[in-house]
Amino acid sequence: FFRIMGKRRKANGDSLAPKRQRVHLSPHVIESHNGGLVQFPNIQSVLAGGTATKENCDAILEWLIAPLAVDEFFEKYWEQQPLVIKRGNPKYYAGLFSKAELLRLVAKEGYRDFTVKRFDRALGHRVNYTKPCTKAATIEKVWNQGWTVQVVQPQKVADTLCQLLAGLEEVFQCTVGCNAYLTPAKTQGLAPHWDDIEAMILHVEGTKEWRLYHPDKDLPREYSKDFKQDQIGPPYLTVCLEPGDFMYFPRGVIHQARASDKFSHHLTVSTYQKHAWRDLLSVALPQALDAAFEGDIEFRRGLPVDCFRSLGAGHACGTSLRREALLQTLSSLLDKLKGYVDGNAAVDALATEFVGRRLPPAA
């Protein structure tokens, strides 16, 4: 049994900084009282089929967002609005990564691929821990002092997690990354910000309160600065995630999270970083220009000697016949350029780059 509840909050007196582009989102919370266990077994069973076929990889995404159907996820939520799935199953993500595993790696194998930071509320931005932090005892010490440990790409040392991400890469046809965030009780590791990726939050241990805010704009390309509280207004969604819970939000959604009364550990699975039409065009258009230059003498002709005297910002208000003629030539060349665009070659170039960077499939 599960139900979907709209959780959009109407803020009274909501006021944001001038000229902010308000993007209204309608997040949903799914409460599943069987933890997805009836139809979806544990991740080890799902991964037993491997990640070499599309069918097996589709099953991995199905497990990740259960009990929501994959088609519904893409139709209603992907790049559109946040989603929270409350499962009531604290063992749902067992075996992916844990605080105990991090401490073991540091103590036994000298693992160092992590950073230590905290959000300084008085300063309004994150602060990095600069002293050496190379022993498990030191990690425990900085935790007790309120510092968050961010483990960078833990799939490099966690086989099950690596298989999970490899399967998702087959689904999304895009590289998939992951960071782990281990935060002491009643503390916050990062300032309010937005990400440049599609974010999937897998809550593994403890509890954490998340607050989501309206983005400046839809689907930004770059990671944001740290925001101060008076720059983002009130949250439109506040939710406490517990072990086994899942949350998704599109790139651009401003968010912050604070551990509750217990230590918190979640995995942020990320994808679609710089994977937009703009990125395909950035490959296709240079290819088309090269082909047009070789195939059409009009692209090889030099600029008219009066080009700078007729075009440019200083002449933008002009209406001379010469200016109009030059603009018409430019427009004609752009129309011709369309005929040289080879979408297949551009996609092949991006796909080749993806194959070179992606995780290896499970044996």
mmCIF file with all atom_site columns, C-alpha atoms in Angstrom, residues 195-200 220 249-252 268-274:
data_model
loop_
_atom_site.group_PDB
_atom_site.id
_atom_site.type_symbol
_atom_site.label_atom_id
_atom_site.label_alt_id
_atom_site.label_comp_id
_atom_site.label_asym_id
_atom_site.label_entity_id
_atom_site.label_seq_id
_atom_site.pdbx_PDB_ins_code
_atom_site.Cartn_x
_atom_site.Cartn_y
_atom_site.Cartn_z
_atom_site.occupancy
_atom_site.B_iso_or_equiv
_atom_site.pdbx_formal_charge
_atom_site.auth_seq_id
_atom_site.auth_comp_id
_atom_site.auth_asym_id
_atom_site.auth_atom_id
_atom_site.pdbx_PDB_model_num
ATOM 1  C CA . ASP A 1 195 ? 23.794 21.430 -8.094  1.00 0.00 ? 195 ASP A CA 1
ATOM 2  C CA . ASP A 1 196 ? 24.541 21.074 -11.802 1.00 0.00 ? 196 ASP A CA 1
ATOM 3  C CA . ILE A 1 197 ? 23.404 17.432 -11.825 1.00 0.00 ? 197 ILE A CA 1
ATOM 4  C CA . GLU A 1 198 ? 20.227 15.398 -11.462 1.00 0.00 ? 198 GLU A CA 1
ATOM 5  C CA . ALA A 1 199 ? 20.418 14.322 -7.824  1.00 0.00 ? 199 ALA A CA 1
ATOM 6  C CA . MET A 1 200 ? 19.155 11.056 -6.341  1.00 0.00 ? 200 MET A CA 1
ATOM 7  C CA . PRO A 1 220 ? 21.271 25.481 -14.891 1.00 0.00 ? 220 PRO A CA 1
ATOM 8  C CA . PHE A 1 249 ? 15.380 16.646 -7.436  1.00 0.00 ? 249 PHE A CA 1
ATOM 9  C CA . PRO A 1 250 ? 16.407 18.268 -10.729 1.00 0.00 ? 250 PRO A CA 1
ATOM 10 C CA . ARG A 1 251 ? 19.540 20.342 -11.159 1.00 0.00 ? 251 ARG A CA 1
ATOM 11 C CA . GLY A 1 252 ? 18.921 23.896 -10.085 1.00 0.00 ? 252 GLY A CA 1
ATOM 12 C CA . THR A 1 268 ? 24.054 11.407 -3.542  1.00 0.00 ? 268 THR A CA 1
ATOM 13 C CA . VAL A 1 269 ? 23.917 9.640  -6.893  1.00 0.00 ? 269 VAL A CA 1
ATOM 14 C CA . SER A 1 270 ? 24.452 12.151 -9.690  1.00 0.00 ? 270 SER A CA 1
ATOM 15 C CA . THR A 1 271 ? 24.050 12.170 -13.457 1.00 0.00 ? 271 THR A CA 1
ATOM 16 C CA . TYR A 1 272 ? 23.343 14.410 -16.477 1.00 0.00 ? 272 TYR A CA 1
ATOM 17 C CA . GLN A 1 273 ? 26.172 16.814 -15.763 1.00 0.00 ? 273 GLN A CA 1
ATOM 18 C CA . LYS A 1 274 ? 26.625 18.818 -18.976 1.00 0.00 ? 274 LYS A CA 1
#
